[in-house]
Amino acid sequence: MKHYAMIICLLVLCRTLGAQENQTSVVTVEDYARAESFLAQHTNPLVFGTTVSARWLDDGRFWFQSNGSDGATYFLVNPKERTRTPAFDQERLATVLTGIVGRTVEPSEIPVEDLWIEEQTLLAIVGGQRELLCDLSRYTCRFFDLEMSQISRDEVISPDGKSVVFIRDHNLWLRSLESGEESALTTDGHEDFGYGTDNAGWTRSNRPIVKWSPDSRKIATFRHDSRGVGMMYLVNTKVGHQELDAWRYPLPEDSVIFRISRVIVDLDRPSEDRLVRIQMPPDQHRSTCSDHIRCGSGFGDVEWSEDSEHIAFVSSTRDHKTATVRMADASNGSVRTLFDEVEETFYESNGWAYLSSSNEILWFSQRDDWGHLYLYDTDSGDLKRQVTQGSWNVQQILDIDQEDRTITFVGAGREAGDPYFEYVYSVDIDGGEVLLLTPDSANHTVTLSPDGDFLLDTYSTPTVAPITELRSRDGGALVMTVEQSDISNLVASGWKPPMPFTVKARDGETNLYGLLFRPIDFDPNLSYPIINYLYPGPQSGSVGSRSFRPSHRDLQSIAELGFVVVELDAMGTPGRSKTFHEAYYGNMGDNGLPDQIAGIKQLADRHSWMDIERVGIFGHSGGGFASTAGILRYPEFYKVAVSQAGNHDQRNYEDDWGEKWQGLLVEYPDGTTSYDNQANHLLAKNLQGRLLIAHGTLDSNVPPSNTMLVVNALIAENKDFDLIMMPNRGHGFGNEPYMMRRRWDYFVRYLKEAEPPKEYQFGARRGSDR
């Protein structure tokens, strides 16, 4: 018994000493400096040739700037001759420029921003304000003052380049770029009921939302009705009186949201008769392509006919369950309904097209649980055929050759391997096999040549650096290699790629995919705390693009502080089947967390160096919502959380978001609602670990009241927590040095149980050893 007691005492002593040693351990300034060196601003300059931004010339050639360790080199590529040659003699041109500007211009530092080459003539924009014309047969050059652009970011230019449209006093105006003459296109617009207004609540701008007709004589737009919609208020921080920002911002519980009354402006008609109103009730402010009616830079879900006589458009219901495809006559505004797409949960599109030359609509649907293209007749509204099919997804329509009846598109999940790798395919509209045009097992980013003959394909993986190739659009045959990346300096710095992994979802059957980051000096004999970075979607996932990145957010940097960092695309995110995507529809509080936990536990079972007893979690925006949900819903698993800019209750976030993924708000007789299951502030009593919560005080996307709800509830529950309010910051403060340092400190202090360097200053030790 004495020996047994002695052993117990020794064990207790050892544990005590170990704990004391652990508690007093320090993460040094050198550790932080090494971590900082793996941020993107330090790793990106170490890689070369990762992208090719092709500038196509009228004769079918293109030029691009290749950035190497010795500076910029300009190449001219001739696809038909399969040649890649210097675009010009940079040494001779640098000598000429040196003589003109009166200072030394190095060959690798010629500031070319735009370039046009034909035979022996070079025309370039240099330094942003001057135009350079050179005779390359003799290398004689002269400068001209460059006429600065007449177009502002708040104007939308016509296809013929002769006019722009803009908003003034809630009305649309037209300006001729030739004469400068301005004229009002509408006159009855007023505050809260203006034309072309860009306001979705969570985002807004002064640029009108319009779609020009192909002949530049008509404009499809709408009158934006925000009358009766609730207000959002933010005030800045300053000495003296604060300034108020107030605007219309609909919420899920609102009985009235934004509406749009569709119109067409016909420039060929007399001013008093040029407004053609589409003859139908106003649509809800909804689209199939985003939580805004602006998709990309223009008016989403609207397509003109080639003769500019008709528009095809989609009306979406407030709950996103029904999308109705319609056709309108641009001359009189009459409307025909073609067909409906109806979903039990939500409908969203990866793109559709109006093929006016053949009176057809190419439509995207997940009606068979996968995203595919379907062909409809616009005369009858009947389905003609399903164009693509199988257990994979069409991700994007790149181009439609209506004459050859061929579609070029991006797809994923059809090839073996990572289902998130995107490839490019072609298919005949009228039937036939899907043809793979980019065969390498990787993630492909592709652009088409203007003549449609070639694909410029840059492909890579999270662990393999990019290669850029030129391929034939007709069959995908390799034409030539354009550029190969050079990451030798990055590798020499000590960099190592993340580790891809596959685990099972909560159901024990579905494969999930992610990336794992370890310290560069990783020792498998040690035990590392785990940090779970996540973004729950539902419109995207945690990992994002599967293309190569020298710095994947700041995850490698965090790993350098002595952690293993895990990011995983859980159920409820896109890119897989419809069933996968709608896994927690109506219960956004799920956030994919059961899959995150299941995946991390499987990884810890595989790898003894992962400490499953010390798990932290962090994220921004939707990830801020999910990280707080993680520590409140699973306090026995997550011990530390850093939550930034979270939309903690969708009732306090924009209407389109919550109503698409959670459904319309329903109030029950007992006073509860259908939104209670996702509200973080209702779970405040569950907090056990350490929570750092942060928000920008001028966040117009996710209003800071979302965080204040949680803060107020935590105070009511007498919980200890930490709060950072970033004055005068909007939504994107997450990678500011101060926020990043506080995030690192928090995990080091409370998850690793070590002491971080006090008030580490980013940039102060630049050039220090890794």
PDB file of C-alpha atoms in Angstrom, residues 433-542:
ATOM      1  CA  GLU A 433     -22.036  12.468 -74.951  1.00  0.00           C
ATOM      2  CA  VAL A 434     -20.475  14.999 -72.618  1.00  0.00           C
ATOM      3  CA  LEU A 435     -16.887  15.619 -73.769  1.00  0.00           C
ATOM      4  CA  LEU A 436     -14.150  16.378 -71.222  1.00  0.00           C
ATOM      5  CA  LEU A 437     -11.920  19.205 -72.512  1.00  0.00           C
ATOM      6  CA  THR A 438      -9.542  19.564 -69.530  1.00  0.00           C
ATOM      7  CA  PRO A 439      -8.402  16.048 -68.561  1.00  0.00           C
ATOM      8  CA  ASP A 440      -5.829  16.667 -65.818  1.00  0.00           C
ATOM      9  CA  SER A 441      -7.031  15.710 -62.319  1.00  0.00           C
ATOM     10  CA  ALA A 442      -7.010  19.167 -60.774  1.00  0.00           C
ATOM     11  CA  ASN A 443      -9.088  22.304 -60.365  1.00  0.00           C
ATOM     12  CA  HIS A 444      -9.367  24.117 -63.698  1.00  0.00           C
ATOM     13  CA  THR A 445      -9.860  27.851 -64.200  1.00  0.00           C
ATOM     14  CA  VAL A 446     -10.668  28.490 -67.864  1.00  0.00           C
ATOM     15  CA  THR A 447     -11.293  31.446 -70.161  1.00  0.00           C
ATOM     16  CA  LEU A 448     -12.289  31.280 -73.825  1.00  0.00           C
ATOM     17  CA  SER A 449     -10.585  33.101 -76.668  1.00  0.00           C
ATOM     18  CA  PRO A 450     -12.815  35.801 -78.229  1.00  0.00           C
ATOM     19  CA  ASP A 451     -13.165  33.765 -81.433  1.00  0.00           C
ATOM     20  CA  GLY A 452     -14.223  30.736 -79.407  1.00  0.00           C
ATOM     21  CA  ASP A 453     -11.539  28.447 -80.859  1.00  0.00           C
ATOM     22  CA  PHE A 454      -9.319  28.017 -77.781  1.00  0.00           C
ATOM     23  CA  LEU A 455      -9.444  27.417 -74.031  1.00  0.00           C
ATOM     24  CA  LEU A 456      -6.854  29.031 -71.783  1.00  0.00           C
ATOM     25  CA  ASP A 457      -6.689  26.585 -68.890  1.00  0.00           C
ATOM     26  CA  THR A 458      -4.866  27.159 -65.591  1.00  0.00           C
ATOM     27  CA  TYR A 459      -5.056  24.072 -63.395  1.00  0.00           C
ATOM     28  CA  SER A 460      -3.702  23.198 -59.959  1.00  0.00           C
ATOM     29  CA  THR A 461      -4.564  21.596 -56.625  1.00  0.00           C
ATOM     30  CA  PRO A 462      -3.993  22.714 -53.019  1.00  0.00           C
ATOM     31  CA  THR A 463      -0.708  20.774 -53.133  1.00  0.00           C
ATOM     32  CA  VAL A 464       0.367  21.137 -56.801  1.00  0.00           C
ATOM     33  CA  ALA A 465       1.323  24.498 -58.299  1.00  0.00           C
ATOM     34  CA  PRO A 466      -0.437  25.835 -61.408  1.00  0.00           C
ATOM     35  CA  ILE A 467       0.252  25.078 -65.059  1.00  0.00           C
ATOM     36  CA  THR A 468      -1.374  27.124 -67.820  1.00  0.00           C
ATOM     37  CA  GLU A 469      -2.135  25.446 -71.138  1.00  0.00           C
ATOM     38  CA  LEU A 470      -3.867  26.363 -74.352  1.00  0.00           C
ATOM     39  CA  ARG A 471      -6.342  23.773 -75.582  1.00  0.00           C
ATOM     40  CA  SER A 472      -8.596  23.458 -78.580  1.00  0.00           C
ATOM     41  CA  ARG A 473     -12.227  24.066 -77.777  1.00  0.00           C
ATOM     42  CA  ASP A 474     -13.096  21.466 -80.389  1.00  0.00           C
ATOM     43  CA  GLY A 475     -12.150  18.289 -78.542  1.00  0.00           C
ATOM     44  CA  GLY A 476      -9.786  19.726 -75.934  1.00  0.00           C
ATOM     45  CA  ALA A 477      -6.543  18.760 -77.686  1.00  0.00           C
ATOM     46  CA  LEU A 478      -3.436  20.319 -76.130  1.00  0.00           C
ATOM     47  CA  VAL A 479      -2.121  23.151 -78.295  1.00  0.00           C
ATOM     48  CA  MET A 480       0.759  24.342 -76.149  1.00  0.00           C
ATOM     49  CA  THR A 481       1.953  25.055 -72.621  1.00  0.00           C
ATOM     50  CA  VAL A 482       1.812  28.787 -71.996  1.00  0.00           C
ATOM     51  CA  GLU A 483       3.251  29.106 -68.491  1.00  0.00           C
ATOM     52  CA  GLN A 484       4.555  26.920 -65.669  1.00  0.00           C
ATOM     53  CA  SER A 485       4.654  28.275 -62.158  1.00  0.00           C
ATOM     54  CA  ASP A 486       7.847  28.497 -60.141  1.00  0.00           C
ATOM     55  CA  ILE A 487       7.471  27.976 -56.380  1.00  0.00           C
ATOM     56  CA  SER A 488      11.115  27.154 -55.655  1.00  0.00           C
ATOM     57  CA  ASN A 489      11.581  30.260 -53.487  1.00  0.00           C
ATOM     58  CA  LEU A 490       8.439  29.385 -51.572  1.00  0.00           C
ATOM     59  CA  VAL A 491       9.638  25.843 -50.942  1.00  0.00           C
ATOM     60  CA  ALA A 492      13.070  27.158 -49.936  1.00  0.00           C
ATOM     61  CA  SER A 493      11.371  29.308 -47.295  1.00  0.00           C
ATOM     62  CA  GLY A 494      10.234  26.147 -45.536  1.00  0.00           C
ATOM     63  CA  TRP A 495       6.662  26.189 -46.833  1.00  0.00           C
ATOM     64  CA  LYS A 496       4.784  22.908 -47.034  1.00  0.00           C
ATOM     65  CA  PRO A 497       1.356  22.347 -48.564  1.00  0.00           C
ATOM     66  CA  PRO A 498      -1.707  21.512 -46.488  1.00  0.00           C
ATOM     67  CA  MET A 499      -2.768  17.887 -46.122  1.00  0.00           C
ATOM     68  CA  PRO A 500      -6.004  16.974 -47.965  1.00  0.00           C
ATOM     69  CA  PHE A 501      -8.172  14.482 -46.104  1.00  0.00           C
ATOM     70  CA  THR A 502     -11.441  12.606 -46.395  1.00  0.00           C
ATOM     71  CA  VAL A 503     -13.715  11.691 -43.487  1.00  0.00           C
ATOM     72  CA  LYS A 504     -17.287  10.491 -43.038  1.00  0.00           C
ATOM     73  CA  ALA A 505     -20.167  12.827 -42.257  1.00  0.00           C
ATOM     74  CA  ARG A 506     -22.491  12.559 -39.283  1.00  0.00           C
ATOM     75  CA  ASP A 507     -24.402   9.807 -41.098  1.00  0.00           C
ATOM     76  CA  GLY A 508     -21.307   7.576 -41.171  1.00  0.00           C
ATOM     77  CA  GLU A 509     -21.653   7.144 -44.944  1.00  0.00           C
ATOM     78  CA  THR A 510     -21.196  10.407 -46.822  1.00  0.00           C
ATOM     79  CA  ASN A 511     -17.624  11.412 -47.693  1.00  0.00           C
ATOM     80  CA  LEU A 512     -16.521  14.864 -46.607  1.00  0.00           C
ATOM     81  CA  TYR A 513     -13.377  16.644 -47.803  1.00  0.00           C
ATOM     82  CA  GLY A 514     -11.072  19.167 -46.201  1.00  0.00           C
ATOM     83  CA  LEU A 515      -7.553  20.450 -45.596  1.00  0.00           C
ATOM     84  CA  LEU A 516      -5.323  20.112 -42.550  1.00  0.00           C
ATOM     85  CA  PHE A 517      -2.459  22.478 -41.664  1.00  0.00           C
ATOM     86  CA  ARG A 518       0.491  21.536 -39.433  1.00  0.00           C
ATOM     87  CA  PRO A 519       3.498  23.532 -38.205  1.00  0.00           C
ATOM     88  CA  ILE A 520       6.472  23.537 -40.542  1.00  0.00           C
ATOM     89  CA  ASP A 521       8.570  22.018 -37.729  1.00  0.00           C
ATOM     90  CA  PHE A 522       5.872  19.425 -37.072  1.00  0.00           C
ATOM     91  CA  ASP A 523       6.893  16.638 -34.679  1.00  0.00           C
ATOM     92  CA  PRO A 524       4.631  13.553 -34.724  1.00  0.00           C
ATOM     93  CA  ASN A 525       5.747  12.721 -31.187  1.00  0.00           C
ATOM     94  CA  LEU A 526       4.121  15.852 -29.785  1.00  0.00           C
ATOM     95  CA  SER A 527       0.459  16.559 -29.074  1.00  0.00           C
ATOM     96  CA  TYR A 528      -1.058  19.591 -30.794  1.00  0.00           C
ATOM     97  CA  PRO A 529      -4.238  21.474 -29.909  1.00  0.00           C
ATOM     98  CA  ILE A 530      -6.752  21.602 -32.765  1.00  0.00           C
ATOM     99  CA  ILE A 531      -8.326  24.716 -34.277  1.00  0.00           C
ATOM    100  CA  ASN A 532     -11.413  24.290 -36.438  1.00  0.00           C
ATOM    101  CA  TYR A 533     -11.772  27.054 -39.026  1.00  0.00           C
ATOM    102  CA  LEU A 534     -15.192  27.003 -40.636  1.00  0.00           C
ATOM    103  CA  TYR A 535     -17.617  28.804 -42.890  1.00  0.00           C
ATOM    104  CA  PRO A 536     -20.955  26.974 -42.820  1.00  0.00           C
ATOM    105  CA  GLY A 537     -22.444  28.415 -45.988  1.00  0.00           C
ATOM    106  CA  PRO A 538     -25.039  27.558 -47.045  1.00  0.00           C
ATOM    107  CA  GLN A 539     -23.968  29.430 -50.202  1.00  0.00           C
ATOM    108  CA  SER A 540     -20.333  28.276 -49.956  1.00  0.00           C
ATOM    109  CA  GLY A 541     -18.124  26.102 -47.770  1.00  0.00           C
ATOM    110  CA  SER A 542     -15.086  26.345 -45.528  1.00  0.00           C
TER     111      SER A 542
END
